[in-house]
CSV table of C-alpha atoms in Angstrom, one decimal:
chain,number,residue,atom,x,y,z
S,1,MET,CA,22.0,14.0,0.9
S,2,ILE,CA,22.2,13.2,-3.0
S,3,SER,CA,25.1,11.1,-3.4
S,4,GLU,CA,27.5,12.3,-6.8
S,5,ASP,CA,29.1,8.4,-7.2
S,6,THR,CA,28.0,6.8,-9.9
S,7,ILE,CA,26.2,3.0,-8.2
S,8,VAL,CA,25.9,-0.1,-9.9
S,9,ALA,CA,24.1,-3.6,-9.0
S,10,ILE,CA,23.0,-6.6,-10.5
S,11,SER,CA,19.0,-6.0,-11.1
S,12,THR,CA,17.6,-8.9,-12.1
S,13,PRO,CA,17.3,-11.7,-9.7
S,14,ILE,CA,20.6,-13.9,-9.1
S,15,GLY,CA,19.9,-17.8,-10.3
S,16,SER,CA,19.7,-19.1,-14.3
S,17,SER,CA,17.6,-17.2,-16.7
S,18,GLY,CA,17.8,-16.1,-20.6
S,19,ILE,CA,19.0,-12.3,-19.5
S,20,GLY,CA,20.3,-10.5,-16.7
S,21,ILE,CA,20.9,-6.8,-15.5
S,22,VAL,CA,23.3,-5.3,-14.5
S,23,ARG,CA,22.7,-1.3,-13.9
S,24,MET,CA,24.6,1.7,-13.6
S,25,SER,CA,23.6,5.4,-12.9
S,26,GLY,CA,25.8,8.0,-12.1
S,27,ASP,CA,28.3,10.7,-13.9
S,28,LYS,CA,30.5,8.1,-14.3
S,29,ALA,CA,28.0,5.5,-15.4
S,30,PHE,CA,28.7,6.5,-19.3
S,31,VAL,CA,32.6,7.1,-18.9
S,32,ILE,CA,32.7,3.3,-17.2
S,33,ALA,CA,31.1,1.6,-20.0
S,34,ARG,CA,32.3,2.9,-22.9
S,35,LYS,CA,35.8,1.5,-21.3
S,36,ILE,CA,33.7,-1.9,-20.9
S,37,PHE,CA,32.1,-2.4,-24.0
S,38,SER,CA,33.1,-3.0,-27.1
S,39,PRO,CA,30.5,-2.6,-29.7
S,40,SER,CA,30.3,-5.7,-32.9
S,41,SER,CA,31.7,-5.2,-35.8
S,42,ARG,CA,29.2,-3.1,-38.3
S,43,THR,CA,27.6,-1.2,-35.0
S,44,LYS,CA,28.7,2.8,-33.6
S,45,VAL,CA,28.3,3.7,-30.7
S,46,SER,CA,26.9,7.1,-30.2
S,47,TRP,CA,28.0,8.1,-26.9
S,48,THR,CA,26.5,11.7,-26.8
S,49,SER,CA,22.6,9.8,-28.2
S,50,SER,CA,19.7,8.5,-25.3
S,51,PHE,CA,17.4,5.4,-25.6
S,52,LYS,CA,19.7,3.4,-27.3
S,53,MET,CA,20.4,0.1,-27.5
S,54,TYR,CA,23.9,-1.3,-29.3
S,55,HIS,CA,25.0,-5.0,-29.8
S,56,GLY,CA,28.6,-6.0,-29.3
S,57,TRP,CA,30.6,-7.3,-26.2
S,58,ILE,CA,31.8,-6.3,-22.9
S,59,LEU,CA,35.5,-6.5,-22.1
S,60,ASP,CA,37.6,-7.1,-18.9
S,61,PRO,CA,39.9,-3.8,-19.3
S,62,GLU,CA,42.7,-5.5,-17.4
S,63,THR,CA,43.3,-8.5,-19.8
S,64,LYS,CA,40.9,-7.3,-23.3
S,65,GLU,CA,39.4,-11.1,-23.3
S,66,PRO,CA,36.1,-10.8,-24.0
S,67,VAL,CA,33.1,-10.9,-20.8
S,68,ASP,CA,30.4,-12.0,-22.0
S,69,GLU,CA,27.7,-10.8,-26.0
S,70,VAL,CA,25.6,-7.9,-24.7
S,71,ILE,CA,23.5,-5.3,-25.3
S,72,LEU,CA,23.5,-2.7,-24.4
S,73,SER,CA,21.6,0.7,-23.2
S,74,LEU,CA,22.7,3.8,-23.2
S,75,MET,CA,20.0,6.7,-21.8
S,76,ARG,CA,21.0,10.3,-21.0
S,77,ALA,CA,19.6,12.2,-17.9
S,78,PRO,CA,17.5,13.6,-16.8
S,79,ARG,CA,14.9,11.3,-17.7
S,80,THR,CA,15.7,8.2,-16.7
S,81,TYR,CA,14.3,6.3,-13.6
S,82,THR,CA,16.7,8.3,-11.5
S,83,ARG,CA,17.1,11.3,-13.4
S,84,GLU,CA,21.2,10.2,-13.9
S,85,ASP,CA,22.8,9.0,-16.8
S,86,VAL,CA,21.6,5.2,-16.4
S,87,VAL,CA,23.6,2.5,-18.2
S,88,GLU,CA,21.7,-0.9,-18.4
S,89,ILE,CA,23.8,-3.9,-19.6
S,90,ASN,CA,21.7,-7.1,-20.5
S,91,CYS,CA,24.0,-9.9,-19.9
S,92,HIS,CA,22.7,-13.9,-20.0
S,93,GLY,CA,21.3,-14.1,-16.8
S,94,GLY,CA,24.1,-16.8,-14.7
S,95,LEU,CA,25.4,-16.2,-11.9
S,96,VAL,CA,29.4,-16.3,-13.8
S,97,PRO,CA,28.7,-13.5,-16.1
S,98,LEU,CA,26.5,-10.6,-13.9
S,99,ARG,CA,29.4,-11.1,-11.2
S,100,LYS,CA,31.6,-10.5,-13.5
S,101,ILE,CA,30.8,-7.8,-15.1
S,102,LEU,CA,29.7,-6.0,-11.6
S,103,GLU,CA,33.3,-6.5,-10.2
S,104,ILE,CA,34.7,-4.7,-13.7
S,105,CYS,CA,31.8,-2.4,-12.8
S,106,LEU,CA,33.4,-1.5,-9.6
S,107,ARG,CA,36.7,-2.0,-10.5
S,108,GLU,CA,36.6,0.7,-13.0
S,109,GLY,CA,35.1,3.9,-10.2
S,110,ALA,CA,31.7,2.2,-9.9
S,111,ARG,CA,30.1,1.9,-5.7
S,112,LEU,CA,27.6,-1.2,-5.2
S,113,ALA,CA,24.4,0.5,-4.5
S,114,GLU,CA,22.5,0.0,-1.2
S,115,PRO,CA,19.0,-1.4,-1.2
S,116,GLY,CA,16.7,0.8,-3.0
S,117,GLU,CA,19.4,3.4,-4.0
S,118,PHE,CA,18.3,3.5,-7.5
S,119,THR,CA,14.7,4.3,-6.6
S,120,LYS,CA,16.1,6.6,-3.7
S,121,ARG,CA,17.2,8.4,-5.9
S,122,ALA,CA,14.7,9.1,-7.9
S,123,PHE,CA,13.0,10.8,-5.1
S,124,LEU,CA,16.0,12.8,-4.3
S,125,ASN,CA,16.2,13.5,-7.4
S,126,GLY,CA,12.1,15.0,-8.0
S,127,ARG,CA,11.1,12.5,-10.1
S,128,ILE,CA,9.1,11.4,-7.5
S,129,ASP,CA,7.9,12.0,-4.2
S,130,LEU,CA,8.2,9.3,-1.3
S,131,SER,CA,4.8,8.2,-1.5
S,132,GLN,CA,5.7,7.2,-5.0
S,133,ALA,CA,8.7,5.7,-4.4
S,134,GLU,CA,7.6,3.5,-1.6
S,135,SER,CA,5.1,1.9,-4.0
S,136,VAL,CA,7.9,0.7,-6.1
S,137,LEU,CA,8.5,-1.8,-3.5
S,138,GLU,CA,4.7,-2.4,-3.3
S,139,ILE,CA,4.2,-3.0,-6.8
S,140,VAL,CA,7.8,-6.0,-6.4
S,141,GLN,CA,5.5,-7.4,-3.7
S,142,ALA,CA,2.4,-7.8,-5.0
S,143,LYS,CA,0.6,-11.2,-4.5
S,144,THR,CA,-2.5,-10.5,-6.4
S,145,GLU,CA,-3.0,-8.4,-9.5
S,146,LYS,CA,-5.8,-6.0,-7.2
S,147,THR,CA,-2.5,-5.1,-5.3
S,148,LEU,CA,-0.4,-4.6,-8.6
S,149,ASN,CA,-3.2,-2.3,-9.7
S,150,LEU,CA,-3.5,-0.6,-6.4
S,151,ALA,CA,0.2,0.3,-5.9
S,152,ILE,CA,0.8,1.3,-10.0
S,153,LYS,CA,-2.5,4.2,-9.0
S,154,SER,CA,-0.2,4.8,-6.5
S,155,LEU,CA,2.9,5.3,-8.8
S,156,ARG,CA,1.4,7.4,-11.1
S,157,GLY,CA,0.8,9.3,-8.0
S,158,GLU,CA,-3.0,8.7,-6.9
S,159,LEU,CA,-2.1,9.1,-3.4
S,160,SER,CA,0.6,12.3,-3.4
S,161,ASN,CA,-2.6,14.1,-5.7
S,162,HIS,CA,-4.6,13.6,-2.6
S,163,ILE,CA,-2.3,14.8,-0.7
S,164,LEU,CA,-1.4,18.1,-2.5
S,165,SER,CA,-4.8,19.0,-2.5
S,166,ILE,CA,-5.8,18.6,1.1
S,167,ARG,CA,-2.6,19.9,1.9
S,168,GLU,CA,-3.2,23.0,-0.5
S,169,GLU,CA,-7.1,24.2,1.3
S,170,MET,CA,-4.7,23.8,4.9
S,171,ILE,CA,-1.9,26.4,3.2
S,172,ASP,CA,-5.0,28.3,2.6
S,173,ILE,CA,-6.3,28.9,5.6
S,174,LEU,CA,-3.1,29.5,7.6
S,175,SER,CA,-2.7,32.2,5.1
S,176,ILE,CA,-6.1,33.8,6.4
S,177,LEU,CA,-4.9,32.7,10.2
S,178,GLU,CA,-1.6,34.2,9.8
S,179,ALA,CA,-3.4,37.4,7.7
S,180,GLU,CA,-5.8,37.6,10.9
S,181,ILE,CA,-2.4,37.3,13.1
S,182,ASP,CA,-0.8,40.3,11.8
S,183,PHE,CA,-3.5,42.7,11.8
S,184,ALA,CA,-4.8,41.3,15.5
S,185,GLU,CA,-4.5,45.3,16.5
S,186,GLU,CA,-7.9,45.8,14.0
S,187,GLU,CA,-9.8,43.7,15.0
S,188,ILE,CA,-10.0,42.7,11.4
S,189,GLU,CA,-11.8,39.1,11.1
S,190,ILE,CA,-11.2,38.0,7.6
S,191,LEU,CA,-12.8,34.3,7.3
S,192,PRO,CA,-16.5,34.2,9.8
S,193,GLU,CA,-15.9,31.4,12.3
S,194,LYS,CA,-18.5,30.1,11.3
S,195,GLU,CA,-16.9,29.4,7.8
S,196,LYS,CA,-13.5,28.4,9.8
S,197,GLU,CA,-15.3,25.1,10.9
S,198,LYS,CA,-16.9,24.5,7.6
S,199,TYR,CA,-13.3,23.7,6.4
S,200,LEU,CA,-12.1,21.9,9.0
S,201,ASP,CA,-15.0,19.6,8.6
S,202,ASN,CA,-14.5,19.6,4.6
S,203,LEU,CA,-10.8,18.1,5.9
S,204,ILE,CA,-11.4,16.2,8.8
S,205,GLN,CA,-13.7,14.3,6.2
S,206,LYS,CA,-11.6,14.1,3.2
S,207,LEU,CA,-8.8,12.0,5.9
S,208,GLU,CA,-11.3,10.1,6.9
S,209,ASN,CA,-12.2,8.7,3.7
S,210,LEU,CA,-8.3,7.9,3.2
S,211,LEU,CA,-7.9,6.5,6.3
S,212,ASP,CA,-11.1,4.4,5.5
S,213,ARG,CA,-8.9,3.5,1.9
S,214,ALA,CA,-6.3,2.1,4.3
S,215,LYS,CA,-7.5,0.0,6.1
S,216,THR,CA,-9.2,-1.9,2.7
S,217,SER,CA,-5.4,-1.9,1.1
S,218,GLN,CA,-4.0,-3.2,4.3
S,219,VAL,CA,-6.2,-6.2,3.2
S,220,TYR,CA,-5.0,-6.2,0.2
S,221,ARG,CA,-1.0,-5.5,1.4
S,222,GLU,CA,-0.8,-8.1,4.3
S,223,GLY,CA,-3.6,-10.5,2.8
S,224,ILE,CA,-6.4,-12.1,5.6
S,225,LYS,CA,-4.9,-15.3,7.3
S,226,ALA,CA,-7.6,-18.4,7.1
S,227,VAL,CA,-7.2,-21.3,9.7
S,228,ILE,CA,-8.2,-24.2,9.3
S,229,ALA,CA,-9.5,-26.1,12.6
S,230,GLY,CA,-10.6,-29.3,12.8
S,231,LYS,CA,-9.7,-33.2,14.6
S,232,THR,CA,-6.9,-35.4,13.5
S,233,ASN,CA,-7.5,-36.8,9.6
S,234,VAL,CA,-10.4,-34.6,8.5
S,235,GLY,CA,-8.8,-33.9,5.5
S,236,LYS,CA,-6.9,-30.3,6.5
S,237,SER,CA,-3.0,-30.9,4.9
S,238,SER,CA,-5.9,-32.2,1.6
S,239,LEU,CA,-7.4,-29.2,1.8
S,240,LEU,CA,-4.3,-27.5,1.9
S,241,ASN,CA,-2.6,-28.8,-0.6
S,242,THR,CA,-5.6,-29.0,-3.0
S,243,LEU,CA,-6.3,-24.9,-2.7
S,244,LEU,CA,-2.9,-25.2,-3.5
S,245,GLU,CA,-2.9,-27.1,-6.6
S,246,ARG,CA,0.7,-28.2,-5.3
S,247,GLU,CA,1.7,-31.3,-2.3
S,248,ARG,CA,2.5,-29.2,0.1
S,249,ALA,CA,1.5,-30.9,3.7
S,250,ILE,CA,2.3,-34.6,3.6
S,251,VAL,CA,-1.0,-36.3,4.2
S,252,SER,CA,-1.9,-39.9,5.5
S,253,HIS,CA,-4.7,-42.0,6.9
S,254,ILE,CA,-2.6,-42.1,9.7
S,255,PRO,CA,-4.3,-39.7,12.2
S,256,GLY,CA,-1.9,-37.2,14.1
S,257,THR,CA,1.0,-36.6,10.7
S,258,THR,CA,0.8,-32.8,10.6
S,259,ARG,CA,2.7,-31.7,14.0
S,260,ASP,CA,3.7,-28.3,12.9
S,261,THR,CA,1.8,-25.5,11.0
S,262,ILE,CA,1.9,-25.3,7.8
S,263,GLU,CA,1.7,-21.7,6.0
S,264,GLU,CA,1.1,-20.4,2.1
S,265,THR,CA,-0.8,-17.8,0.1
S,266,ILE,CA,-2.9,-18.3,-2.3
S,267,ASN,CA,-5.5,-15.6,-4.6
S,268,ILE,CA,-8.8,-15.7,-4.0
S,269,LYS,CA,-11.2,-13.6,-6.5
S,270,GLY,CA,-8.4,-10.5,-5.1
S,271,PHE,CA,-7.5,-11.0,-2.0
S,272,PRO,CA,-4.5,-13.1,-0.8
S,273,VAL,CA,-5.3,-15.2,1.8
S,274,CYS,CA,-2.3,-17.0,3.9
S,275,ILE,CA,-4.2,-20.9,4.9
S,276,ILE,CA,-2.6,-22.2,7.7
S,277,ASP,CA,-2.5,-26.0,8.5
S,278,THR,CA,-2.7,-26.5,11.7
S,279,ALA,CA,-2.5,-30.2,14.0
S,280,GLY,CA,-5.0,-31.9,15.4
S,281,LEU,CA,-6.7,-30.6,18.4
S,282,GLY,CA,-7.3,-33.7,20.1
S,283,ILE,CA,-5.9,-35.9,23.2
S,284,ALA,CA,-2.2,-35.1,23.8
S,285,LYS,CA,-0.3,-38.5,23.8
S,286,ASN,CA,2.8,-37.6,24.0
S,287,PRO,CA,5.4,-33.9,24.3
S,288,LEU,CA,4.9,-33.7,20.3
S,289,ASP,CA,1.0,-33.9,20.3
S,290,GLU,CA,0.9,-31.2,23.1
S,291,GLU,CA,3.5,-28.5,21.6
S,292,GLY,CA,0.9,-29.6,17.7
S,293,ALA,CA,-2.4,-29.0,20.0
S,294,LYS,CA,-0.4,-25.3,21.2
S,295,ARG,CA,0.3,-24.4,18.4
S,296,THR,CA,-3.0,-24.6,17.0
S,297,ARG,CA,-4.7,-23.0,20.2
S,298,ASN,CA,-2.1,-19.5,19.2
S,299,SER,CA,-2.6,-20.3,15.2
S,300,LEU,CA,-6.6,-20.0,15.7
S,301,LYS,CA,-6.2,-16.6,18.5
S,302,MET,CA,-4.3,-14.9,15.7
S,303,ALA,CA,-6.6,-15.7,12.9
S,304,ASP,CA,-8.8,-12.8,10.9
S,305,ILE,CA,-11.3,-16.3,9.7
S,306,ILE,CA,-11.6,-20.1,10.9
S,307,LEU,CA,-12.0,-22.2,8.8
S,308,ARG,CA,-14.0,-25.3,10.7
S,309,MET,CA,-13.4,-28.1,9.7
S,310,GLY,CA,-15.4,-31.4,9.7
S,311,ASP,CA,-15.9,-35.6,8.6
S,312,GLY,CA,-18.8,-35.5,6.9
S,313,SER,CA,-18.4,-39.6,6.8
S,314,SER,CA,-18.0,-39.7,10.3
S,315,SER,CA,-20.1,-39.3,14.1
S,316,LEU,CA,-19.0,-36.4,15.5
S,317,GLU,CA,-16.3,-37.0,18.8
S,318,LYS,CA,-15.3,-35.2,21.7
S,319,GLU,CA,-11.9,-34.9,19.6
S,320,ASP,CA,-15.1,-32.3,17.3
S,321,GLU,CA,-17.0,-30.9,20.6
S,322,LYS,CA,-13.7,-29.4,21.4
S,323,VAL,CA,-12.5,-28.0,18.4
S,324,PHE,CA,-16.6,-26.3,18.6
S,325,ALA,CA,-16.0,-25.1,22.3
S,326,THR,CA,-12.5,-23.3,21.3
S,327,VAL,CA,-13.4,-22.0,18.2
S,328,LYS,CA,-16.5,-20.9,19.9
S,329,GLU,CA,-14.4,-19.3,22.4
S,330,LEU,CA,-12.9,-16.7,20.6
S,331,LYS,CA,-15.9,-15.5,18.4
S,332,LYS,CA,-13.7,-14.9,15.4
S,333,GLN,CA,-15.1,-15.1,11.5
S,334,THR,CA,-16.4,-18.4,11.1
S,335,LEU,CA,-16.8,-20.8,8.6
S,336,LEU,CA,-18.5,-24.7,8.9
S,337,ILE,CA,-17.0,-27.6,6.6
S,338,ILE,CA,-17.7,-30.4,6.3
S,339,ASN,CA,-15.7,-32.6,4.3
S,340,LYS,CA,-15.3,-35.8,2.1
S,341,ILE,CA,-18.3,-35.6,1.2
S,342,ASP,CA,-17.4,-38.2,-1.8
S,343,LEU,CA,-18.1,-41.0,0.7
S,344,PRO,CA,-21.0,-42.1,2.9
S,345,GLN,CA,-22.0,-39.3,4.8
S,346,ARG,CA,-22.9,-40.4,9.2
S,347,ILE,CA,-22.0,-36.7,10.9
S,348,ASN,CA,-24.9,-35.7,12.7
S,349,LYS,CA,-26.1,-32.0,10.7
S,350,ASN,CA,-28.7,-31.4,13.1
S,351,LYS,CA,-26.1,-31.4,15.6
S,352,LEU,CA,-24.2,-29.0,13.8
S,353,ARG,CA,-26.6,-26.2,13.2
S,354,GLU,CA,-27.2,-26.6,17.2
S,355,ILE,CA,-23.8,-25.6,17.9
S,356,PHE,CA,-23.6,-23.4,15.1
S,357,PRO,CA,-27.3,-21.8,14.8
S,358,HIS,CA,-26.5,-19.3,12.3
S,359,LEU,CA,-23.6,-21.2,10.1
S,360,HIS,CA,-24.4,-23.1,6.5
S,361,PRO,CA,-21.8,-25.3,5.9
S,362,VAL,CA,-20.6,-25.5,3.0
S,363,GLU,CA,-20.2,-29.2,1.6
S,364,ILE,CA,-16.6,-30.4,-0.1
S,365,SER,CA,-14.7,-33.0,-1.3
S,366,ALA,CA,-11.0,-32.2,-0.9
S,367,THR,CA,-9.4,-34.9,-2.7
S,368,GLN,CA,-11.8,-35.9,-5.8
S,369,GLY,CA,-11.9,-30.6,-5.5
S,370,SER,CA,-15.7,-31.2,-5.3
S,371,GLY,CA,-17.1,-27.6,-3.8
S,372,LEU,CA,-14.2,-25.8,-3.6
S,373,GLY,CA,-15.6,-22.7,-5.6
S,374,ARG,CA,-18.4,-22.1,-3.5
S,375,LEU,CA,-16.0,-22.2,-0.3
S,376,LYS,CA,-13.4,-19.7,-2.0
S,377,THR,CA,-16.7,-17.4,-2.9
S,378,GLU,CA,-17.6,-17.7,0.7
S,379,ILE,CA,-14.4,-16.6,2.0
S,380,ALA,CA,-14.1,-14.0,-0.7
S,381,ASN,CA,-17.3,-13.0,0.6
S,382,LEU,CA,-16.2,-13.8,4.6
S,383,ILE,CA,-13.3,-10.7,4.1
S,384,LEU,CA,-15.7,-8.6,2.4
S,385,LYS,CA,-18.0,-8.0,5.9
S,386,LYS,CA,-14.3,-7.0,6.3
S,387,ILE,CA,-13.9,-4.0,4.0
S,388,THR,CA,-15.3,-2.0,1.2
S,389,PRO,CA,-13.4,-2.2,-2.0
S,390,THR,CA,-14.0,0.7,-4.4
S,391,SER,CA,-13.0,1.6,-7.5
S,392,GLU,CA,-11.0,4.8,-5.9
S,393,ASP,CA,-8.9,2.4,-3.6
S,394,LEU,CA,-6.1,3.7,-2.9
S,395,MET,CA,-2.8,2.0,-1.4
S,396,ILE,CA,-1.9,2.9,1.9
S,397,ASN,CA,0.9,1.9,4.7
S,398,MET,CA,1.6,2.2,8.0
S,399,ARG,CA,4.1,4.8,7.8
S,400,GLN,CA,1.2,7.0,5.4
S,401,LYS,CA,-1.8,5.8,8.1
S,402,ASN,CA,0.3,6.9,11.0
S,403,CYS,CA,0.8,10.5,9.0
S,404,LEU,CA,-2.7,10.5,8.0
S,405,GLU,CA,-3.8,9.9,11.6
S,406,LYS,CA,-1.9,12.9,12.7
S,407,THR,CA,-3.3,15.3,10.1
S,408,LYS,CA,-6.3,14.5,11.5
S,409,LYS,CA,-5.5,15.2,14.7
S,410,CYS,CA,-4.2,18.9,14.3
S,411,LEU,CA,-7.1,19.7,12.3
S,412,ILE,CA,-10.1,17.9,14.6
S,413,ARG,CA,-7.5,20.0,17.7
S,414,ALA,CA,-8.5,23.1,15.4
S,415,LYS,CA,-12.0,22.4,15.3
S,416,GLU,CA,-12.3,22.5,19.0
S,417,GLY,CA,-9.8,25.5,20.1
S,418,LEU,CA,-12.2,27.4,17.5
S,419,GLU,CA,-15.3,26.2,19.5
S,420,ASN,CA,-13.4,27.1,22.6
S,421,ASN,CA,-12.6,30.5,21.6
S,422,LEU,CA,-8.9,29.6,21.6
S,423,SER,CA,-6.7,32.1,19.8
S,424,VAL,CA,-5.8,32.6,16.1
S,425,GLU,CA,-2.1,32.0,16.8
S,426,PHE,CA,-3.0,28.3,18.5
S,427,LEU,CA,-6.1,27.6,15.4
S,428,ALA,CA,-2.5,28.8,13.3
S,429,LEU,CA,0.0,26.1,15.1
S,430,GLU,CA,-2.0,23.5,14.6
S,431,MET,CA,-2.4,23.4,11.0
S,432,ARG,CA,1.6,24.6,10.2
S,433,GLU,CA,1.8,20.9,12.7
S,434,GLY,CA,-0.4,19.1,10.4
S,435,ILE,CA,1.0,20.4,6.9
S,436,GLU,CA,4.1,18.7,8.5
S,437,HIS,CA,3.3,15.7,8.6
S,438,LEU,CA,1.5,16.1,5.1
S,439,ASP,CA,5.5,17.2,4.1
S,440,GLU,CA,6.6,13.8,5.9
S,441,LEU,CA,4.1,11.3,3.8
S,442,THR,CA,5.0,12.9,1.0
S,443,GLY,CA,8.6,13.6,1.7
S,444,ARG,CA,9.3,17.1,1.4
S,445,SER,CA,10.4,17.3,5.7
S,446,LEU,CA,12.0,14.0,6.1
S,447,GLY,CA,15.5,13.1,8.0
S,448,GLU,CA,17.6,10.9,6.1
S,449,GLU,CA,17.8,8.5,9.2
S,450,VAL,CA,14.5,7.5,8.5
S,451,LEU,CA,14.9,8.0,5.0
S,452,ASN,CA,17.7,4.9,4.9
S,453,ARG,CA,15.2,3.0,7.1
S,454,ILE,CA,12.6,3.2,4.8
S,455,PHE,CA,14.4,2.5,1.6
S,456,SER,CA,16.5,-0.4,3.1
S,457,ARG,CA,13.5,-2.6,2.4
S,458,PHE,CA,14.2,-2.8,-1.4
S,459,CYS,CA,16.1,-4.9,-2.8
S,460,ILE,CA,19.7,-4.1,-4.2
S,461,GLY,CA,19.0,-2.7,-7.8
S,462,LYS,CA,15.8,-1.5,-7.3
């Protein structure tokens, strides 16, 4: 599965920037670098050294013409990201010099790297396990600082250490069961039934603790969908723009300006929150109104939190009542917001309390920014009702969660078999299967097709 090719890719985003990086990894990385790099006049390159940087120029071997002024970084195996020889060419960050250097490296014998292939090689060469490799992608895609911190914990091996500890305990129990099978004729019970049950209960509890953390990590990774719902011209788009601190949605005093849903993610108290601006749920006057209302209803069905918005400067209308009825019917976590408190107030707050007796409205002015601090706090409080963040939180993705759930089911079946006096062979079979699922999680036993699918989600150059 480990390719002997030398791979190359642009490792920085395409575009204009101060620095761009072309990365190579493999046995020929130093050979290719030696062909295309010309050190500056006073620089002497030690090609046998590692962790050295040199100033010079990339030359096109065919024309001998300089392509760009660069800093060349040389890193010898095995103390590199991939555990192979690695060369990084730091050039100017323009599209033309980056692509030209990439083309020269390809011409001299390197192969264009597949998405995630550098990290895949780090995994295949044993520098990191699969859960750590996946955390690299989590770092790249992190939406908040908290998400980044959790991903870094996984990269440093915290999840791997938990899995390794559980696996070792399962192997210990399996070895005892195997010994009892080998000495079945002597009817020797190496470990009493009660002790076996105690071991299984302890392992199941450890897996349940990890699965609880998976719920928290899902919120940090995928975020929470918060849908702004209200009648037309209530200030939904103004609220979105104020939360984003930029003009994302068109704002107008003309009712019905927003016809489609608009989604943007913001950081609220460390949580990535996808704020969705919607069209009003008023009486449809034309097909566009009807389509806008349909999309609003679909967004509300998918929402984790509904930000029910009312206009404090006007009395409650039939359109308000329609929105109230739709929101109550969905039975979702709801935050009641009264907007436009900077204007004379006409809204009937007693009527609001009758409709939503358990909700305390948050009063804001979307255009002036008043009350937004409390609004963010209340949104965060609703999120905290879904999860309980702790210092022991870990980043656990859906694939890893699935492996943990399968292992837990094996242990539960083993415990049930123990209670029903099933044979030791049955218990050993469940333990072996559970260990296999843990090995899937860390990548000890996983097919190449699955590995390719996992690493295909990475960007090229990582």
